[in-house]
XYZ file of C-alpha atoms in Angstrom:
587
model
C 104.298 105.189 66.589
C 105.410 108.822 66.252
C 105.462 110.617 62.857
C 108.806 111.792 61.390
C 109.357 114.854 59.195
C 109.996 112.621 56.149
C 106.685 110.832 56.613
C 104.823 114.128 56.899
C 106.367 115.510 53.701
C 105.599 112.353 51.702
C 102.062 112.415 52.960
C 101.809 116.090 51.938
C 103.131 115.427 48.404
C 100.910 112.408 47.684
C 97.709 113.549 49.366
C 96.033 116.899 49.846
C 98.163 120.062 50.001
C 95.592 122.102 51.844
C 96.244 120.039 54.969
C 99.931 120.963 55.038
C 99.671 123.241 57.998
C 97.540 120.788 59.926
C 100.019 117.924 59.578
C 103.006 120.132 60.317
C 101.290 121.210 63.495
C 100.498 117.559 64.289
C 104.137 116.576 63.710
C 105.514 119.299 65.902
C 102.930 118.485 68.561
C 103.963 114.823 68.630
C 107.662 115.636 68.318
C 107.638 118.015 71.226
C 105.330 115.695 73.186
C 107.885 112.885 72.780
C 110.760 115.167 73.666
C 108.850 116.467 76.655
C 108.118 112.886 77.784
C 111.761 111.913 77.350
C 112.892 115.038 79.208
C 110.532 114.204 82.070
C 112.076 110.730 82.349
C 115.659 112.022 82.192
C 115.334 113.615 85.631
C 114.290 110.293 87.211
C 116.725 107.769 88.675
C 116.295 104.013 88.208
C 114.092 103.519 91.283
C 111.728 106.306 90.243
C 111.608 105.015 86.679
C 110.668 101.610 88.009
C 107.922 103.121 90.181
C 106.647 105.015 87.144
C 106.595 101.738 85.149
C 104.557 99.889 87.793
C 102.208 102.848 88.146
C 101.378 102.665 84.416
C 101.325 98.856 84.489
C 98.836 98.820 87.374
C 96.520 101.160 85.440
C 96.777 99.114 82.207
C 98.447 101.963 80.270
C 100.344 99.662 77.892
C 101.863 102.332 75.624
C 103.355 104.303 78.505
C 104.465 101.091 80.213
C 106.351 99.972 77.100
C 107.871 103.418 76.600
C 109.201 103.624 80.175
C 110.576 100.060 79.996
C 112.416 100.738 76.709
C 113.799 104.038 78.027
C 114.980 102.270 81.195
C 116.787 99.589 79.147
C 118.410 102.103 76.763
C 119.580 104.241 79.673
C 121.131 101.189 81.398
C 122.865 100.036 78.183
C 124.204 103.513 77.555
C 125.664 103.608 81.052
C 126.858 99.947 80.738
C 125.259 99.128 84.087
C 124.792 95.333 84.106
C 122.384 95.163 87.042
C 120.166 97.870 85.580
C 120.308 96.295 82.109
C 119.015 93.143 83.817
C 116.184 95.159 85.400
C 115.441 96.655 81.984
C 115.046 93.210 80.434
C 112.635 92.282 83.213
C 110.519 95.409 82.711
C 110.457 95.074 78.909
C 109.384 91.409 78.923
C 106.111 92.083 80.792
C 104.166 93.422 77.780
C 105.589 91.157 75.071
C 104.203 87.969 73.556
C 105.535 84.664 74.882
C 108.425 84.004 72.431
C 109.714 87.608 72.642
C 109.368 87.702 76.440
C 111.285 84.417 76.698
C 114.135 85.908 74.645
C 114.376 88.841 77.061
C 114.557 86.434 80.016
C 117.304 84.493 78.218
C 119.129 87.817 77.746
C 118.662 88.403 81.476
C 120.386 85.072 82.181
C 123.325 85.989 79.924
C 123.856 89.515 81.300
C 123.765 88.319 84.936
C 125.897 85.216 84.413
C 128.946 86.714 86.137
C 127.114 89.136 88.441
C 128.132 88.616 92.076
C 125.712 88.775 94.981
C 122.661 86.846 96.146
C 120.031 88.104 93.676
C 120.979 86.046 90.639
C 120.501 83.464 89.213
C 117.490 82.770 91.492
C 115.662 85.846 90.198
C 116.147 84.771 86.579
C 114.532 81.398 87.271
C 111.684 83.093 89.131
C 111.006 85.387 86.167
C 111.105 82.456 83.760
C 108.799 80.448 86.030
C 106.319 83.334 86.151
C 106.370 83.612 82.369
C 105.656 79.906 81.936
C 102.900 80.105 84.572
C 101.292 83.061 82.811
C 101.108 81.088 79.570
C 99.860 77.859 81.211
C 103.103 75.858 80.945
C 102.768 74.709 84.536
C 105.313 71.875 84.384
C 108.101 74.231 83.306
C 106.890 76.852 85.781
C 107.301 74.421 88.685
C 110.754 73.291 87.530
C 112.000 76.896 87.374
C 110.496 77.799 90.760
C 112.203 74.825 92.410
C 115.585 75.775 90.899
C 115.072 79.398 91.993
C 114.253 78.271 95.539
C 117.373 76.127 95.754
C 119.620 79.000 94.630
C 117.875 81.405 97.008
C 118.403 79.002 99.939
C 122.043 78.446 99.015
C 122.571 82.214 98.889
C 120.371 82.828 101.980
C 118.329 85.464 100.152
C 115.106 85.673 102.159
C 113.222 87.770 99.594
C 113.871 85.292 96.805
C 112.948 82.411 99.126
C 109.670 84.219 99.860
C 108.885 84.778 96.167
C 109.646 81.133 95.307
C 107.459 79.829 98.146
C 104.623 82.159 97.120
C 104.767 81.080 93.476
C 104.755 77.408 94.450
C 101.743 78.178 96.663
C 99.931 79.400 93.521
C 100.505 75.947 92.016
C 99.159 74.266 95.167
C 96.097 76.500 94.902
C 95.673 75.458 91.253
C 95.798 71.802 92.345
C 93.033 72.470 94.879
C 95.344 72.232 97.895
C 93.826 75.411 99.305
C 94.702 74.812 102.958
C 98.378 74.366 102.151
C 98.394 77.404 99.835
C 96.469 79.560 102.346
C 99.089 78.859 105.010
C 101.812 80.388 102.787
C 99.704 83.348 101.624
C 98.592 84.136 105.173
C 102.157 84.027 106.471
C 103.505 86.467 103.874
C 100.456 88.728 104.063
C 100.986 89.321 107.775
C 104.784 88.974 107.773
C 105.481 91.219 104.808
C 109.055 92.222 105.637
C 110.181 90.143 102.667
C 107.739 91.825 100.238
C 108.774 95.135 98.787
C 105.643 96.910 97.525
C 101.863 97.286 97.827
C 101.273 95.332 94.590
C 102.846 92.194 96.055
C 101.041 92.720 99.351
C 97.751 93.060 97.454
C 98.445 89.874 95.498
C 98.848 87.934 98.759
C 95.491 89.261 99.921
C 93.791 88.326 96.623
C 95.273 84.817 96.678
C 94.266 84.286 100.305
C 90.698 85.457 99.543
C 90.435 82.878 96.771
C 91.604 80.105 99.122
C 89.207 81.211 101.866
C 86.235 81.207 99.461
C 87.147 77.742 98.152
C 87.496 76.518 101.755
C 84.071 78.073 102.582
C 85.639 80.489 105.087
C 83.434 83.241 103.706
C 83.523 85.547 106.742
C 87.325 85.688 106.608
C 87.203 86.205 102.835
C 84.689 89.078 103.087
C 86.808 90.890 105.683
C 89.790 90.792 103.317
C 87.623 91.859 100.347
C 86.510 94.999 102.217
C 90.084 95.706 103.245
C 91.267 95.240 99.644
C 88.605 97.545 98.197
C 89.671 100.383 100.491
C 93.317 99.868 99.529
C 92.513 99.737 95.789
C 90.479 102.948 95.837
C 93.238 104.658 97.783
C 95.865 103.561 95.253
C 93.543 104.198 92.281
C 94.145 100.735 90.850
C 91.318 99.790 88.462
C 92.681 96.282 88.111
C 92.619 95.620 91.852
C 89.181 97.190 92.227
C 87.804 94.749 89.677
C 89.604 91.808 91.296
C 87.727 92.519 94.531
C 84.489 93.099 92.599
C 84.886 89.607 91.142
C 85.527 88.060 94.560
C 82.450 89.824 95.950
C 80.403 88.128 93.239
C 82.163 84.800 93.742
C 81.463 84.962 97.480
C 77.758 85.556 96.740
C 77.828 82.581 94.372
C 79.236 80.334 97.096
C 76.446 81.538 99.402
C 73.900 80.727 96.643
C 72.922 84.414 96.454
C 72.830 84.189 92.674
C 70.941 87.425 91.956
C 73.427 89.441 94.032
C 76.382 87.635 92.421
C 75.534 88.347 88.777
C 75.870 92.202 88.716
C 79.259 92.033 90.482
C 80.533 89.297 88.168
C 79.350 91.208 85.088
C 81.253 94.336 86.165
C 84.411 92.287 86.612
C 83.933 90.459 83.310
C 83.412 93.693 81.348
C 86.683 95.052 82.711
C 88.852 91.957 82.330
C 87.522 91.069 78.859
C 88.384 94.598 77.749
C 92.074 94.067 78.566
C 92.284 90.412 77.431
C 93.016 89.212 80.947
C 92.588 85.544 81.937
C 90.418 86.601 84.894
C 87.651 87.134 82.315
C 87.409 83.351 82.008
C 86.907 82.889 85.740
C 84.185 85.547 85.610
C 82.469 83.691 82.726
C 82.616 80.444 84.683
C 81.079 82.073 87.761
C 78.371 83.784 85.680
C 77.432 80.431 84.149
C 77.258 78.826 87.606
C 75.126 81.714 88.897
C 72.577 81.430 86.095
C 72.517 77.664 86.567
C 71.742 78.329 90.227
C 68.759 80.401 89.060
C 67.775 77.477 86.784
C 68.286 79.678 83.706
C 70.034 77.011 81.646
C 70.040 79.014 78.403
C 71.987 81.859 80.045
C 74.345 79.402 81.744
C 75.046 77.744 78.380
C 75.599 81.171 76.797
C 78.400 82.025 79.244
C 79.903 78.532 79.223
C 79.960 78.598 75.402
C 81.762 81.951 75.461
C 84.211 80.499 77.980
C 84.947 77.571 75.658
C 85.580 80.014 72.772
C 88.084 81.917 74.939
C 89.836 78.712 76.009
C 90.276 77.703 72.378
C 91.917 81.064 71.610
C 94.330 81.086 74.554
C 94.656 77.346 75.378
C 94.800 78.368 79.061
C 92.966 75.890 81.248
C 91.793 75.605 84.848
C 90.307 72.622 86.736
C 86.704 73.896 86.865
C 86.494 73.532 83.076
C 85.561 69.872 83.586
C 82.275 71.039 85.149
C 81.676 73.399 82.222
C 82.003 70.740 79.533
C 79.986 68.080 81.363
C 77.247 70.707 81.838
C 77.230 71.515 78.112
C 77.241 67.799 77.201
C 74.241 67.152 79.478
C 72.401 70.218 78.203
C 72.671 69.249 74.535
C 71.888 65.642 75.353
C 68.620 66.706 77.009
C 67.550 68.760 73.971
C 68.657 65.921 71.654
C 71.295 67.959 69.813
C 73.757 65.156 69.117
C 76.066 67.290 66.978
C 76.692 69.765 69.810
C 76.837 66.939 72.333
C 79.563 65.188 70.329
C 81.447 68.476 69.882
C 81.596 69.178 73.619
C 82.503 65.587 74.410
C 85.499 66.083 72.103
C 86.359 69.408 73.786
C 86.015 67.795 77.228
C 88.389 64.976 76.313
C 91.039 67.400 75.013
C 90.886 69.706 78.030
C 90.627 66.792 80.457
C 93.767 65.207 78.976
C 95.752 68.421 79.430
C 94.486 68.895 82.986
C 95.287 65.280 83.840
C 98.849 65.643 82.509
C 99.387 68.836 84.498
C 97.840 67.412 87.654
C 99.792 64.161 87.467
C 103.103 65.955 86.946
C 102.512 68.719 89.485
C 101.177 66.376 92.180
C 104.205 64.080 91.874
C 106.895 66.701 91.336
C 105.612 69.130 93.980
C 105.924 66.404 96.563
C 109.317 65.163 95.403
C 110.966 68.489 94.571
C 109.341 70.794 97.110
C 107.559 69.037 99.974
C 110.194 66.339 100.525
C 113.177 68.768 100.639
C 111.169 70.945 103.037
C 110.503 67.929 105.245
C 114.171 66.981 105.165
C 115.141 70.551 106.020
C 112.652 70.523 108.879
C 114.100 67.230 110.069
C 117.622 68.689 109.985
C 116.527 71.689 112.050
C 114.984 69.368 114.613
C 118.186 67.326 114.822
C 120.310 70.456 115.287
C 118.041 71.867 117.960
C 118.168 68.576 119.870
C 121.925 68.127 119.643
C 122.426 68.402 123.415
C 119.517 66.087 124.186
C 120.643 62.866 122.598
C 118.014 60.657 124.115
C 115.199 62.820 122.766
C 116.963 62.936 119.419
C 117.050 59.120 119.216
C 113.379 58.947 120.139
C 112.541 61.490 117.424
C 114.551 59.639 114.751
C 112.998 56.345 115.801
C 109.547 57.898 115.627
C 110.265 59.247 112.153
C 111.528 55.829 111.053
C 108.355 54.191 112.354
C 106.243 56.732 110.484
C 108.257 56.203 107.299
C 107.978 52.440 107.700
C 104.256 52.760 108.345
C 103.855 54.958 105.270
C 105.906 52.511 103.243
C 103.731 49.614 104.369
C 100.596 51.619 103.617
C 101.979 52.474 100.193
C 102.799 48.815 99.462
C 99.392 47.740 100.674
C 97.646 50.331 98.518
C 99.682 49.208 95.500
C 98.771 45.563 96.101
C 95.101 46.476 96.462
C 95.273 48.584 93.305
C 96.962 45.700 91.443
C 94.286 43.299 92.682
C 91.522 45.684 91.571
C 93.136 46.096 88.156
C 93.317 42.300 87.806
C 89.625 41.984 88.704
C 88.738 44.713 86.198
C 90.900 43.103 83.514
C 89.277 39.704 84.086
C 85.805 41.229 83.935
C 86.592 42.950 80.624
C 88.058 39.764 79.148
C 85.017 37.793 80.305
C 82.620 40.261 78.681
C 84.603 40.358 75.431
C 84.832 36.534 75.382
C 81.081 36.154 75.922
C 80.409 38.698 73.156
C 82.468 36.580 70.744
C 81.270 33.175 71.900
C 77.595 33.826 72.528
C 75.112 35.646 70.251
C 72.661 37.898 72.024
C 69.692 35.574 71.339
C 71.472 32.809 73.261
C 71.804 34.784 76.464
C 68.155 34.266 77.370
C 68.566 30.489 76.976
C 71.514 30.442 79.358
C 69.583 32.561 81.786
C 66.613 30.206 81.560
C 68.880 27.184 82.072
C 70.255 28.862 85.183
C 66.701 29.322 86.424
C 65.982 25.607 85.975
C 69.168 24.739 87.850
C 68.170 26.949 90.759
C 64.730 25.403 90.687
C 66.190 21.905 91.077
C 68.520 22.961 93.897
C 65.716 24.741 95.727
C 63.212 21.899 95.229
C 63.118 21.073 98.889
C 62.059 24.592 99.948
C 58.398 24.898 100.967
C 56.659 27.342 98.621
C 53.366 29.128 99.044
C 53.172 30.447 95.472
C 51.056 28.349 93.039
C 53.031 26.836 90.143
C 51.060 28.683 87.463
C 51.760 32.003 89.254
C 55.450 31.091 89.495
C 55.657 30.495 85.737
C 53.762 33.720 85.062
C 56.122 35.776 87.286
C 59.214 34.142 85.719
C 57.912 35.076 82.287
C 57.336 38.687 83.395
C 60.823 38.831 84.937
C 62.255 37.635 81.644
C 60.508 40.553 79.892
C 61.638 42.907 82.701
C 65.266 41.903 82.065
C 65.161 41.742 78.271
C 63.525 45.188 77.880
C 65.846 46.669 80.539
C 62.996 47.992 82.688
C 65.357 47.597 85.644
C 67.046 50.860 84.558
C 63.958 52.839 85.518
C 64.617 55.060 88.516
C 62.580 54.332 91.658
C 61.897 50.684 90.826
C 60.801 48.743 93.948
C 59.381 45.273 94.580
C 55.994 46.915 95.173
C 56.091 48.896 91.901
C 57.213 45.834 89.927
C 54.562 43.603 91.541
C 51.901 46.159 90.677
C 53.094 46.468 87.044
C 52.948 42.682 86.475
C 49.667 42.350 88.422
C 50.826 40.171 91.296
C 51.612 40.743 94.955
C 54.978 41.419 96.641
C 54.874 38.169 98.629
C 54.703 36.019 95.493
C 57.235 38.175 93.675
C 59.740 38.083 96.542
C 59.393 34.308 96.931
C 59.981 33.688 93.215
C 63.024 35.974 93.107
C 64.485 34.436 96.287
C 63.875 30.899 95.019
C 64.707 31.172 91.328
C 67.229 34.003 91.330
C 68.914 33.054 94.585
C 68.783 36.571 96.043
C 66.421 39.166 97.449
C 64.802 41.830 95.272
C 67.396 44.557 96.065
C 70.260 42.216 95.177
C 68.483 41.063 92.020
C 67.836 44.633 90.824
C 71.343 45.774 91.696
C 73.005 42.834 89.899
C 71.017 43.530 86.728
C 72.086 47.179 86.752
C 75.760 46.468 87.435
C 75.905 43.716 84.788
C 74.357 46.178 82.323
C 76.937 48.822 83.286
C 79.853 46.377 82.921
C 78.802 45.475 79.387
C 77.907 48.963 78.196
C 81.082 50.569 79.522
C 83.142 48.088 77.485
C 81.123 48.564 74.297
C 80.120 52.249 74.419
C 82.988 54.782 74.369
C 80.607 57.740 74.656
C 79.009 56.218 77.774
C 82.475 55.938 79.372
C 83.074 59.660 78.827
C 80.040 60.680 80.913
C 80.607 61.933 84.419
C 79.767 59.560 87.262
C 76.484 61.260 88.184
C 75.179 60.875 84.610
C 76.100 57.172 84.477
C 74.392 56.606 87.847
C 71.278 58.437 86.618
C 71.070 56.311 83.461
C 71.333 53.126 85.509
C 68.436 54.147 87.760
C 70.407 55.029 90.921
C 69.405 57.981 93.069
C 72.969 59.299 93.360
C 76.535 58.565 92.305
C 77.555 57.418 95.823
C 74.952 54.632 95.786
C 76.136 53.511 92.367
C 79.841 53.554 93.335
C 79.221 51.487 96.457
C 77.038 49.017 94.555
C 79.631 48.682 91.792
C 82.478 48.051 94.248
C 80.423 45.541 96.263
C 79.354 43.572 93.189
C 82.652 43.564 91.248
C 85.344 43.915 93.901
C 86.929 46.837 92.027
C 86.197 50.531 91.566
C 84.498 52.145 88.581
C 87.502 54.408 87.838
C 89.921 51.463 87.671
C 87.487 49.497 85.518
C 87.207 52.368 83.015
C 90.994 52.874 82.967
C 91.512 49.191 82.194
C 88.966 49.403 79.361
C 90.777 52.427 77.881
C 94.093 50.606 78.217
C 92.790 47.487 76.474
C 91.167 49.451 73.640
C 94.345 51.473 72.988
C 96.469 48.348 72.454
């Protein structure tokens, strides 16, 4: 804010008179500085003013950026130039908070309502979509991008079509559809006729680098990083320099070169945190992963904790946050800090819910509103190009119909399977809840023992080599093994169990085969899955753990082994089973 003469005089009267000359000099200095700045802008036309704005914006000079944007808007209003007033609203909205920026975009919509040409209203929807994207309202961002694309196609404005496609590619990248997003970014990076400036060209390069790193195409990513660094130094863009510094560190992280990654990531974090940019959060995430790679869990937790603090301030999320919270939950569980563990479980559930809502909406709507129209447009182009070759056209349509029918049948089949799995899960849950009500825990052993007797009678005709007293001894030890849940111990084998109960594997295997009706692997697996089925229903905290943690607690070597065992035993998947539990408990 600049001082006025009135302010200076009041200050002089109420404060210290001896500084009169100093403040007068300060006033005149600021006054003439402002006039000089205004005079320097007066000689610039709209295009040069816009270039000046983006020059300041690129170098994070917020005060100058705001000043140029306001001058641009005032100049346009004074000249009653609708198109330039619209540009002024766009420039001004960049450095405002969300509600104020949204008002400027609404003003943009009003001022361009009757403007003829192909630029509006598609540009208005693009600007609004970008604003929603910036503030993590991804549903509204997608809706505005789709509307912008439709207007741009109707008006055959190739630039606006390009911008809409690029912005939708950012959403695909967010969803983890990196191959699909990379295809768009690569196309516009190397076919940049529809992009107007170096900033947009640079953004394509940055976005493509991110996709390449996520797809493990590190050689391609590193080539673009080097290219980007040269361009950034040439254009003196601190922001871009630090973007490429971050990607250098992220590339090292992906290569498991953790010591090389950390200095680069720290440089990027120090810059982005200083300007309150969301890229600081990605740098924190990567720093945490790097220190975890070095097995420095305290440092990893330090950066992940800072990341959580930032997320709470901004409420801006990204998919990798799930890893962050599960890491923190596991860390505090291992050091027996239940208060912190419970806190991060709560944070995980809140963030996970938001991510799930965004993913579910974006995945569905992207396909329906973007992919499907593109497919239909592609189909129409094919039909037009084959107009003079009717036979080939019929074959193509027939082929498409077969594919659609095949997809429809696959979809129906998957729905039926899903319904069947849900029914199995529902029945399992009901069975467990019914048993909990009908049968006290001290009765379960009796039922189990009765089952053993029944098996014994049915298997009476089998020739046994194990002495009867040894059989009874092993059955007693198995009862203890089950009751004390020793089957949850990782690495349990028939040999280790035989050794612990002081018998041999031959006797043990024969008793389990005869009295349990299954081999040792099946016996052990059934105990673990039955335990999991019961605990998942009764223990909400246990359900919130990630799959690898659940598998670890049940004694499995990895989550894949547990998932396969669960599906084979129950006939449904773990995810469906947990969803059905959540559904039943919410009723």
